[in-house]
PDB file of C-alpha atoms in Angstrom:
ATOM      1  CA  MET E  27     146.818 -46.945 -10.369  1.00 89.00           C
ATOM      2  CA  LYS E  28     146.659 -43.186 -10.350  1.00 94.00           C
ATOM      3  CA  LEU E  29     145.539 -41.495  -7.236  1.00 96.00           C
ATOM      4  CA  ALA E  30     144.623 -37.950  -6.458  1.00 97.00           C
ATOM      5  CA  PHE E  31     145.653 -36.761  -2.844  1.00 97.00           C
ATOM      6  CA  ALA E  32     143.370 -33.693  -2.337  1.00 97.00           C
ATOM      7  CA  ILE E  33     143.948 -31.123   0.550  1.00 95.00           C
ATOM      8  CA  ARG E  34     142.487 -27.578   1.322  1.00 89.00           C
ATOM      9  CA  PRO E  35     145.567 -25.388   1.265  1.00 86.00           C
ATOM     10  CA  ASP E  36     145.165 -23.541   4.444  1.00 88.00           C
ATOM     11  CA  TRP E  37     145.753 -26.544   6.962  1.00 88.00           C
ATOM     12  CA  ASP E  38     149.301 -27.431   7.524  1.00 92.00           C
ATOM     13  CA  VAL E  39     148.357 -30.705   9.266  1.00 93.00           C
ATOM     14  CA  ALA E  40     146.585 -31.986   6.081  1.00 93.00           C
ATOM     15  CA  ILE E  41     149.421 -30.835   3.845  1.00 94.00           C
ATOM     16  CA  ASP E  42     152.042 -32.739   6.004  1.00 95.00           C
ATOM     17  CA  ALA E  43     150.004 -35.725   6.038  1.00 95.00           C
ATOM     18  CA  ALA E  44     149.175 -35.861   2.352  1.00 95.00           C
ATOM     19  CA  ARG E  45     152.736 -35.230   1.573  1.00 95.00           C
ATOM     20  CA  GLU E  46     154.010 -38.214   3.641  1.00 96.00           C
ATOM     21  CA  ALA E  47     151.256 -40.495   2.571  1.00 95.00           C
ATOM     22  CA  ALA E  48     151.942 -39.567  -1.124  1.00 96.00           C
ATOM     23  CA  ARG E  49     155.521 -40.602  -0.563  1.00 96.00           C
ATOM     24  CA  ARG E  50     154.429 -44.069   0.753  1.00 95.00           C
ATOM     25  CA  ALA E  51     152.015 -44.390  -2.081  1.00 95.00           C
ATOM     26  CA  ARG E  52     154.602 -43.689  -4.847  1.00 96.00           C
ATOM     27  CA  ALA E  53     157.067 -46.144  -2.968  1.00 95.00           C
ATOM     28  CA  SER E  54     154.263 -48.783  -3.488  1.00 93.00           C
ATOM     29  CA  GLY E  55     153.978 -48.229  -7.110  1.00 93.00           C
ATOM     30  CA  HIS E  56     151.100 -45.757  -7.374  1.00 95.00           C
ATOM     31  CA  ALA E  57     150.869 -42.801  -9.374  1.00 96.00           C
ATOM     32  CA  VAL E  58     149.973 -39.755  -7.176  1.00 96.00           C
ATOM     33  CA  ALA E  59     148.718 -36.367  -8.182  1.00 96.00           C
ATOM     34  CA  GLU E  60     148.702 -33.855  -5.127  1.00 96.00           C
ATOM     35  CA  VAL E  61     146.078 -31.426  -5.703  1.00 96.00           C
ATOM     36  CA  ARG E  62     144.239 -28.457  -3.918  1.00 96.00           C
ATOM     37  CA  LEU E  63     140.623 -28.512  -3.833  1.00 95.00           C
ATOM     38  CA  ASP E  64     140.492 -24.886  -4.682  1.00 93.00           C
ATOM     39  CA  SER E  65     142.739 -25.085  -7.768  1.00 95.00           C
ATOM     40  CA  SER E  66     141.398 -23.536 -10.902  1.00 94.00           C
ATOM     41  CA  ALA E  67     142.976 -26.403 -12.867  1.00 96.00           C
ATOM     42  CA  LEU E  68     141.612 -29.235 -10.689  1.00 96.00           C
ATOM     43  CA  ALA E  69     139.683 -31.112 -13.494  1.00 96.00           C
ATOM     44  CA  ARG E  70     143.130 -31.259 -15.471  1.00 96.00           C
ATOM     45  CA  GLU E  71     145.088 -32.127 -12.369  1.00 96.00           C
ATOM     46  CA  VAL E  72     142.909 -35.151 -11.349  1.00 96.00           C
ATOM     47  CA  ALA E  73     142.285 -36.361 -14.908  1.00 95.00           C
ATOM     48  CA  GLY E  74     142.839 -40.234 -14.977  1.00 95.00           C
ATOM     49  CA  ALA E  75     142.702 -40.631 -11.305  1.00 96.00           C
ATOM     50  CA  GLU E  76     140.717 -43.808 -10.126  1.00 95.00           C
ATOM     51  CA  VAL E  77     140.170 -42.402  -6.491  1.00 96.00           C
ATOM     52  CA  ALA E  78     140.663 -39.358  -4.831  1.00 97.00           C
ATOM     53  CA  ILE E  79     142.094 -39.464  -1.189  1.00 97.00           C
ATOM     54  CA  VAL E  80     140.699 -36.369   0.798  1.00 97.00           C
ATOM     55  CA  PHE E  81     142.788 -35.313   3.841  1.00 96.00           C
ATOM     56  CA  GLY E  82     140.990 -33.227   6.515  1.00 94.00           C
ATOM     57  CA  GLY E  83     137.656 -33.408   8.367  1.00 91.00           C
ATOM     58  CA  ASP E  84     134.145 -33.524   7.379  1.00 92.00           C
ATOM     59  CA  GLY E  85     134.131 -29.885   6.333  1.00 93.00           C
ATOM     60  CA  THR E  86     136.971 -30.838   3.824  1.00 95.00           C
ATOM     61  CA  MET E  87     134.835 -33.622   2.518  1.00 95.00           C
ATOM     62  CA  LEU E  88     131.975 -31.360   1.881  1.00 96.00           C
ATOM     63  CA  ARG E  89     134.297 -29.298  -0.189  1.00 96.00           C
ATOM     64  CA  ALA E  90     135.704 -32.230  -1.997  1.00 97.00           C
ATOM     65  CA  ALA E  91     132.239 -33.631  -2.742  1.00 97.00           C
ATOM     66  CA  ARG E  92     131.196 -30.216  -4.355  1.00 97.00           C
ATOM     67  CA  SER E  93     134.352 -30.138  -6.366  1.00 96.00           C
ATOM     68  CA  LEU E  94     134.980 -33.603  -7.336  1.00 96.00           C
ATOM     69  CA  ALA E  95     131.389 -35.055  -7.710  1.00 96.00           C
ATOM     70  CA  PRO E  96     130.952 -33.281 -11.287  1.00 95.00           C
ATOM     71  CA  LEU E  97     134.139 -34.976 -12.439  1.00 96.00           C
ATOM     72  CA  GLY E  98     132.948 -38.464 -11.553  1.00 95.00           C
ATOM     73  CA  ILE E  99     135.768 -39.276  -9.284  1.00 96.00           C
ATOM     74  CA  PRO E 100     135.103 -41.493  -6.070  1.00 96.00           C
ATOM     75  CA  ILE E 101     136.360 -40.020  -3.005  1.00 97.00           C
ATOM     76  CA  LEU E 102     137.789 -41.594   0.267  1.00 96.00           C
ATOM     77  CA  GLY E 103     138.260 -39.389   3.363  1.00 94.00           C
ATOM     78  CA  VAL E 104     141.150 -39.515   5.863  1.00 94.00           C
ATOM     79  CA  ASN E 105     139.972 -37.958   8.967  1.00 91.00           C
ATOM     80  CA  LEU E 106     142.243 -35.351  10.628  1.00 91.00           C
ATOM     81  CA  GLY E 107     139.539 -33.446  12.171  1.00 77.00           C
ATOM     82  CA  ARG E 108     137.178 -33.993  15.377  1.00 75.00           C
ATOM     83  CA  LEU E 109     134.099 -35.825  14.297  1.00 70.00           C
ATOM     84  CA  GLY E 110     135.107 -37.833  11.125  1.00 74.00           C
ATOM     85  CA  PHE E 111     131.577 -38.889  10.221  1.00 82.00           C
ATOM     86  CA  LEU E 112     131.961 -38.351   6.453  1.00 89.00           C
ATOM     87  CA  ALA E 113     135.845 -38.709   6.439  1.00 83.00           C
ATOM     88  CA  GLY E 114     135.577 -42.304   8.276  1.00 72.00           C
ATOM     89  CA  GLY E 115     139.160 -43.561   7.829  1.00 86.00           C
ATOM     90  CA  SER E 116     142.241 -42.618   9.938  1.00 89.00           C
ATOM     91  CA  ILE E 117     145.692 -41.853   8.586  1.00 92.00           C
ATOM     92  CA  GLU E 118     146.874 -45.185  10.175  1.00 93.00           C
ATOM     93  CA  GLU E 119     144.347 -47.009   8.154  1.00 92.00           C
ATOM     94  CA  LEU E 120     145.136 -45.454   4.679  1.00 94.00           C
ATOM     95  CA  ASP E 121     148.000 -47.797   3.636  1.00 93.00           C
ATOM     96  CA  GLY E 122     145.665 -50.750   4.237  1.00 94.00           C
ATOM     97  CA  PHE E 123     142.825 -49.122   2.353  1.00 94.00           C
ATOM     98  CA  LEU E 124     144.942 -48.381  -0.579  1.00 94.00           C
ATOM     99  CA  ALA E 125     146.129 -51.964  -0.757  1.00 93.00           C
ATOM    100  CA  GLU E 126     142.429 -52.962  -0.714  1.00 93.00           C
ATOM    101  CA  ILE E 127     141.655 -50.498  -3.535  1.00 92.00           C
ATOM    102  CA  ALA E 128     144.541 -51.730  -5.701  1.00 91.00           C
ATOM    103  CA  ALA E 129     143.301 -55.299  -5.285  1.00 92.00           C
ATOM    104  CA  GLY E 130     139.935 -54.170  -6.334  1.00 90.00           C
ATOM    105  CA  ARG E 131     138.255 -55.040  -2.917  1.00 91.00           C
ATOM    106  CA  PHE E 132     136.052 -51.794  -2.731  1.00 92.00           C
ATOM    107  CA  SER E 133     132.886 -50.498  -4.004  1.00 92.00           C
ATOM    108  CA  CYS E 134     131.386 -47.127  -4.434  1.00 94.00           C
ATOM    109  CA  GLU E 135     128.294 -45.837  -2.664  1.00 93.00           C
ATOM    110  CA  ASP E 136     126.512 -42.949  -4.275  1.00 96.00           C
ATOM    111  CA  ARG E 137     125.385 -40.018  -2.364  1.00 96.00           C
ATOM    112  CA  THR E 138     122.700 -37.435  -3.549  1.00 97.00           C
ATOM    113  CA  LEU E 139     123.817 -33.933  -4.115  1.00 98.00           C
ATOM    114  CA  LEU E 140     121.383 -30.988  -4.208  1.00 98.00           C
ATOM    115  CA  GLU E 141     121.430 -28.499  -6.938  1.00 98.00           C
ATOM    116  CA  ALA E 142     120.082 -25.112  -5.919  1.00 98.00           C
ATOM    117  CA  LYS E 143     119.571 -22.099  -8.190  1.00 98.00           C
ATOM    118  CA  LEU E 144     119.268 -18.650  -6.745  1.00 98.00           C
ATOM    119  CA  ARG E 145     117.187 -16.464  -8.801  1.00 97.00           C
ATOM    120  CA  PRO E 146     117.674 -12.942  -7.283  1.00 96.00           C
ATOM    121  CA  ARG E 147     114.984 -10.287  -7.848  1.00 92.00           C
ATOM    122  CA  SER E 148     118.023  -8.412  -9.602  1.00 89.00           C
ATOM    123  CA  GLY E 149     121.226  -9.702 -10.823  1.00 89.00           C
ATOM    124  CA  ALA E 150     122.327 -12.866 -12.537  1.00 94.00           C
ATOM    125  CA  ASP E 151     121.221 -16.465 -11.331  1.00 96.00           C
ATOM    126  CA  LEU E 152     123.609 -18.456  -9.302  1.00 97.00           C
ATOM    127  CA  ASP E 153     123.956 -22.314  -9.423  1.00 97.00           C
ATOM    128  CA  VAL E 154     125.479 -24.165  -6.437  1.00 97.00           C
ATOM    129  CA  LEU E 155     125.762 -27.786  -5.308  1.00 98.00           C
ATOM    130  CA  ALA E 156     125.446 -29.259  -1.804  1.00 98.00           C
ATOM    131  CA  LEU E 157     126.111 -32.557  -0.208  1.00 98.00           C
ATOM    132  CA  ASN E 158     124.566 -31.772   3.231  1.00 98.00           C
ATOM    133  CA  ASP E 159     122.004 -29.074   2.922  1.00 98.00           C
ATOM    134  CA  VAL E 160     120.677 -25.794   1.472  1.00 98.00           C
ATOM    135  CA  VAL E 161     119.482 -23.385   4.197  1.00 98.00           C
ATOM    136  CA  VAL E 162     117.457 -20.131   4.039  1.00 98.00           C
ATOM    137  CA  ALA E 163     117.523 -18.483   7.335  1.00 97.00           C
ATOM    138  CA  ARG E 164     117.265 -15.104   9.049  1.00 93.00           C
ATOM    139  CA  GLY E 165     120.212 -12.690   8.786  1.00 88.00           C
ATOM    140  CA  ARG E 166     121.888 -10.701  11.614  1.00 83.00           C
ATOM    141  CA  GLU E 167     118.651  -9.617  13.194  1.00 82.00           C
ATOM    142  CA  VAL E 168     117.350 -12.123  15.760  1.00 84.00           C
ATOM    143  CA  ARG E 169     113.762 -12.447  14.365  1.00 89.00           C
ATOM    144  CA  SER E 170     111.892 -15.004  12.354  1.00 94.00           C
ATOM    145  CA  ILE E 171     111.260 -14.496   8.548  1.00 96.00           C
ATOM    146  CA  HIS E 172     108.470 -15.770   6.334  1.00 97.00           C
ATOM    147  CA  ILE E 173     109.421 -18.140   3.636  1.00 98.00           C
ATOM    148  CA  ASP E 174     107.006 -19.045   0.919  1.00 98.00           C
ATOM    149  CA  VAL E 175     107.330 -22.845  -0.263  1.00 98.00           C
ATOM    150  CA  LYS E 176     106.089 -24.479  -3.329  1.00 98.00           C
ATOM    151  CA  ILE E 177     106.695 -28.165  -4.211  1.00 98.00           C
ATOM    152  CA  ASP E 178     106.670 -28.911  -7.976  1.00 97.00           C
ATOM    153  CA  GLY E 179     105.061 -25.347  -8.579  1.00 97.00           C
ATOM    154  CA  ALA E 180     102.160 -25.915  -6.228  1.00 98.00           C
ATOM    155  CA  PRO E 181     101.797 -23.935  -3.035  1.00 98.00           C
ATOM    156  CA  PHE E 182     102.585 -25.894   0.068  1.00 97.00           C
ATOM    157  CA  THR E 183     102.880 -23.377   2.993  1.00 96.00           C
ATOM    158  CA  VAL E 184     104.417 -20.099   4.261  1.00 97.00           C
ATOM    159  CA  TYR E 185     106.844 -20.810   7.093  1.00 97.00           C
ATOM    160  CA  TRP E 186     107.404 -18.083   9.874  1.00 96.00           C
ATOM    161  CA  ALA E 187     110.647 -19.519  11.394  1.00 96.00           C
ATOM    162  CA  ASP E 188     114.074 -18.809  11.949  1.00 96.00           C
ATOM    163  CA  GLY E 189     115.047 -20.765   8.815  1.00 97.00           C
ATOM    164  CA  LEU E 190     114.274 -23.682   6.687  1.00 98.00           C
ATOM    165  CA  ILE E 191     116.464 -26.692   5.770  1.00 98.00           C
ATOM    166  CA  VAL E 192     116.468 -28.588   2.610  1.00 98.00           C
ATOM    167  CA  ALA E 193     118.763 -31.668   3.068  1.00 98.00           C
ATOM    168  CA  THR E 194     119.958 -34.886   1.532  1.00 97.00           C
ATOM    169  CA  ALA E 195     120.088 -38.217   3.430  1.00 96.00           C
ATOM    170  CA  THR E 196     123.797 -37.454   3.958  1.00 95.00           C
ATOM    171  CA  GLY E 197     122.835 -34.153   5.468  1.00 95.00           C
ATOM    172  CA  SER E 198     120.069 -35.671   7.578  1.00 94.00           C
ATOM    173  CA  THR E 199     122.577 -36.482  10.338  1.00 90.00           C
ATOM    174  CA  ALA E 200     123.921 -32.750  10.362  1.00 92.00           C
ATOM    175  CA  TYR E 201     121.902 -29.735  10.847  1.00 94.00           C
ATOM    176  CA  GLY E 202     118.579 -31.286  10.084  1.00 94.00           C
ATOM    177  CA  MET E 203     118.771 -33.848  12.820  1.00 91.00           C
ATOM    178  CA  SER E 204     119.884 -31.155  15.255  1.00 92.00           C
ATOM    179  CA  VAL E 205     116.446 -29.481  14.905  1.00 94.00           C
ATOM    180  CA  GLY E 206     114.435 -32.631  15.172  1.00 92.00           C
ATOM    181  CA  GLY E 207     114.550 -33.844  11.501  1.00 94.00           C
ATOM    182  CA  PRO E 208     114.458 -37.598  10.730  1.00 93.00           C
ATOM    183  CA  LEU E 209     117.625 -39.751  10.304  1.00 92.00           C
ATOM    184  CA  ILE E 210     117.673 -41.039   6.709  1.00 93.00           C
ATOM    185  CA  ILE E 211     120.124 -43.799   5.607  1.00 91.00           C
ATOM    186  CA  PRO E 212     122.842 -42.000   3.403  1.00 90.00           C
ATOM    187  CA  SER E 213     122.254 -44.275   0.435  1.00 88.00           C
ATOM    188  CA  SER E 214     118.566 -43.159   0.179  1.00 93.00           C
ATOM    189  CA  ARG E 215     117.807 -40.555  -2.484  1.00 94.00           C
ATOM    190  CA  ALA E 216     115.169 -38.873  -0.464  1.00 94.00           C
ATOM    191  CA  ILE E 217     115.242 -35.217   0.193  1.00 96.00           C
ATOM    192  CA  MET E 218     113.893 -33.781   3.455  1.00 97.00           C
ATOM    193  CA  MET E 219     112.773 -30.310   4.401  1.00 97.00           C
ATOM    194  CA  VAL E 220     112.582 -29.119   8.149  1.00 97.00           C
ATOM    195  CA  PRO E 221     111.846 -25.777   9.777  1.00 97.00           C
ATOM    196  CA  VAL E 222     114.275 -24.106  12.233  1.00 97.00           C
ATOM    197  CA  ALA E 223     112.189 -22.841  15.290  1.00 95.00           C
ATOM    198  CA  PRO E 224     108.995 -22.535  13.638  1.00 95.00           C
ATOM    199  CA  HIS E 225     106.482 -19.978  15.091  1.00 91.00           C
ATOM    200  CA  LEU E 226     102.870 -20.636  14.461  1.00 83.00           C
ATOM    201  CA  SER E 227     103.953 -22.566  11.333  1.00 86.00           C
ATOM    202  CA  PHE E 228     103.874 -26.238  10.241  1.00 88.00           C
ATOM    203  CA  PRO E 229     106.475 -27.653  12.595  1.00 92.00           C
ATOM    204  CA  ASN E 230     107.157 -31.245  11.221  1.00 93.00           C
ATOM    205  CA  ALA E 231     109.798 -32.364   8.808  1.00 95.00           C
ATOM    206  CA  VAL E 232     108.742 -33.391   5.257  1.00 96.00           C
ATOM    207  CA  VAL E 233     110.399 -36.167   3.276  1.00 96.00           C
ATOM    208  CA  LEU E 234     110.095 -35.589  -0.493  1.00 95.00           C
ATOM    209  CA  ASP E 235     110.403 -37.847  -3.560  1.00 92.00           C
ATOM    210  CA  VAL E 236     113.899 -37.606  -5.070  1.00 90.00           C
ATOM    211  CA  ASP E 237     112.569 -35.989  -8.344  1.00 93.00           C
ATOM    212  CA  GLN E 238     110.528 -33.199  -6.678  1.00 96.00           C
ATOM    213  CA  THR E 239     111.585 -29.600  -6.891  1.00 97.00           C
ATOM    214  CA  ILE E 240     111.245 -27.154  -3.989  1.00 98.00           C
ATOM    215  CA  ALA E 241     111.017 -23.453  -4.444  1.00 98.00           C
ATOM    216  CA  LEU E 242     111.600 -21.048  -1.674  1.00 98.00           C
ATOM    217  CA  GLU E 243     110.739 -17.219  -1.876  1.00 98.00           C
ATOM    218  CA  VAL E 244     112.097 -14.949   0.774  1.00 97.00           C
ATOM    219  CA  LEU E 245     109.361 -12.679   2.136  1.00 98.00           C
ATOM    220  CA  ASP E 246     111.465 -10.850   4.760  1.00 96.00           C
ATOM    221  CA  GLU E 247     114.982  -9.533   5.003  1.00 94.00           C
ATOM    222  CA  PRO E 248     117.685  -9.518   6.038  1.00 95.00           C
ATOM    223  CA  ALA E 249     118.076 -13.273   5.112  1.00 97.00           C
ATOM    224  CA  ARG E 250     120.861 -15.596   4.080  1.00 97.00           C
ATOM    225  CA  LEU E 251     121.399 -18.623   1.821  1.00 98.00           C
ATOM    226  CA  SER E 252     123.832 -21.010   3.204  1.00 98.00           C
ATOM    227  CA  VAL E 253     125.277 -24.155   1.259  1.00 98.00           C
ATOM    228  CA  ASP E 254     126.687 -26.919   3.455  1.00 97.00           C
ATOM    229  CA  GLY E 255     127.309 -24.292   6.170  1.00 96.00           C
ATOM    230  CA  GLN E 256     130.451 -23.082   3.946  1.00 96.00           C
ATOM    231  CA  GLU E 257     129.057 -20.843   1.271  1.00 96.00           C
ATOM    232  CA  GLU E 258     126.747 -17.838   2.021  1.00 96.00           C
ATOM    233  CA  HIS E 259     124.889 -15.267   0.121  1.00 96.00           C
ATOM    234  CA  ASP E 260     122.641 -12.289   1.090  1.00 96.00           C
ATOM    235  CA  LEU E 261     119.017 -12.508   0.249  1.00 97.00           C
ATOM    236  CA  ARG E 262     116.323  -9.807  -0.363  1.00 96.00           C
ATOM    237  CA  VAL E 263     112.726  -9.882  -0.411  1.00 97.00           C
ATOM    238  CA  GLY E 264     111.420 -11.614  -3.708  1.00 97.00           C
ATOM    239  CA  ASP E 265     114.586 -13.686  -4.133  1.00 98.00           C
ATOM    240  CA  ARG E 266     113.777 -17.390  -5.033  1.00 98.00           C
ATOM    241  CA  ILE E 267     115.879 -20.529  -4.434  1.00 98.00           C
ATOM    242  CA  GLU E 268     114.955 -23.536  -6.493  1.00 98.00           C
ATOM    243  CA  VAL E 269     116.222 -26.777  -4.941  1.00 98.00           C
ATOM    244  CA  ARG E 270     116.331 -30.319  -6.659  1.00 97.00           C
ATOM    245  CA  ARG E 271     118.381 -33.342  -6.964  1.00 97.00           C
ATOM    246  CA  ALA E 272     121.592 -32.746  -8.947  1.00 97.00           C
ATOM    247  CA  LYS E 273     122.589 -34.957 -11.965  1.00 96.00           C
ATOM    248  CA  ALA E 274     125.983 -35.371 -10.307  1.00 96.00           C
ATOM    249  CA  VAL E 275     126.463 -37.757  -7.325  1.00 97.00           C
ATOM    250  CA  ALA E 276     129.024 -37.844  -4.773  1.00 97.00           C
ATOM    251  CA  ARG E 277     130.666 -41.452  -4.880  1.00 96.00           C
ATOM    252  CA  PHE E 278     132.060 -42.581  -1.507  1.00 95.00           C
ATOM    253  CA  VAL E 279     134.645 -45.404  -1.578  1.00 95.00           C
ATOM    254  CA  ARG E 280     133.786 -48.298   0.736  1.00 91.00           C
ATOM    255  CA  THR E 281     136.441 -50.969   1.404  1.00 90.00           C
ATOM    256  CA  ALA E 282     136.001 -54.397   2.829  1.00 85.00           C
ATOM    257  CA  THR E 283     137.393 -53.386   6.121  1.00 86.00           C
ATOM    258  CA  MET E 284     135.854 -49.969   6.577  1.00 85.00           C
ATOM    259  CA  ARG E 285     133.368 -49.516   9.462  1.00 80.00           C
ATOM    260  CA  PRO E 286     129.801 -49.506   8.221  1.00 78.00           C
ATOM    261  CA  PHE E 287     127.491 -46.558   8.529  1.00 78.00           C
ATOM    262  CA  LEU E 288     125.520 -47.652  11.490  1.00 77.00           C
ATOM    263  CA  THR E 289     128.623 -48.484  13.427  1.00 80.00           C
ATOM    264  CA  LEU E 290     129.984 -44.882  12.691  1.00 76.00           C
ATOM    265  CA  LEU E 291     126.468 -43.450  13.439  1.00 79.00           C
ATOM    266  CA  ARG E 292     126.423 -45.224  16.927  1.00 80.00           C
ATOM    267  CA  LYS E 293     129.860 -44.172  17.890  1.00 75.00           C
ATOM    268  CA  LYS E 294     130.125 -40.566  16.174  1.00 69.00           C
ATOM    269  CA  ILE E 295     126.615 -39.320  16.619  1.00 73.00           C
ATOM    270  CA  LEU E 296     124.864 -41.535  19.147  1.00 72.00           C
ATOM    271  CA  LYS E 297     127.924 -41.886  21.341  1.00 69.00           C
ATOM    272  CA  GLU E 298     127.222 -45.470  22.015  1.00 64.00           C
ATOM    273  CA  GLU E 299     130.421 -47.356  22.165  1.00 60.00           C
ATOM    274  CA  GLY E 300     129.299 -50.808  23.551  1.00 51.00           C
ATOM    275  CA  GLY E 301     127.074 -53.473  22.158  1.00 46.00           C
ATOM    276  CA  PRO E 302     127.288 -55.202  18.814  1.00 44.00           C
ATOM    277  CA  ALA E 303     128.886 -53.380  15.915  1.00 40.00           C
TER     278      ALA E 303
END
């Protein structure tokens, strides 16, 4: 089978791990394309690959999901970072995972992506994808900002807060949970919205139907748009961000021997090692 081994090009540890793993995979009879996630020719380089193996941490998995999901290629993360919640497998487990994949003992779990369209007051529109979250927050000045929210075109509320997070179920265990949002099982297609440090504003998280559209209008500046905590854009008063479920989905490979989500949650997030898996 053909595999794509994907890395971010600025991390030597990932480069070395991918190179050695590719050598072993080729020796086992697999065709391997070694690719960089920032390659301008990524679609051509991964064409025909049945699975993309992503070497790095959870940040690399976020980049991989945004790059590879529109191409329809399932991804499997090999954790070389600290947390390893999205990239749940280790380098020591990789050969076993590849054997399971080659034998057909795997499935794909679809994860919802967000599509955000930035409509600035002046300038061209910008479309971005997010696996975890889209955040509108205050800029460098330490003060709250006002954000006008509409849901499916109808007025909802004006938040006065440090920011507002719109997150997928996958992102619910990231920034959203850190500010008191609900934990949503990642296979859910629900979208949640939760304010950051709201001041005299509606403080609770809101869980929305998968097909609803959220429109955020910035009423104060300076403000920033953040996508998965990795891509940022300055915002001005009057700029609008429309957030909805993307047509593309991120497909996460699950083999028979991979740890299930709740086990990873207890170990990585809740820090509970004991008890039944």
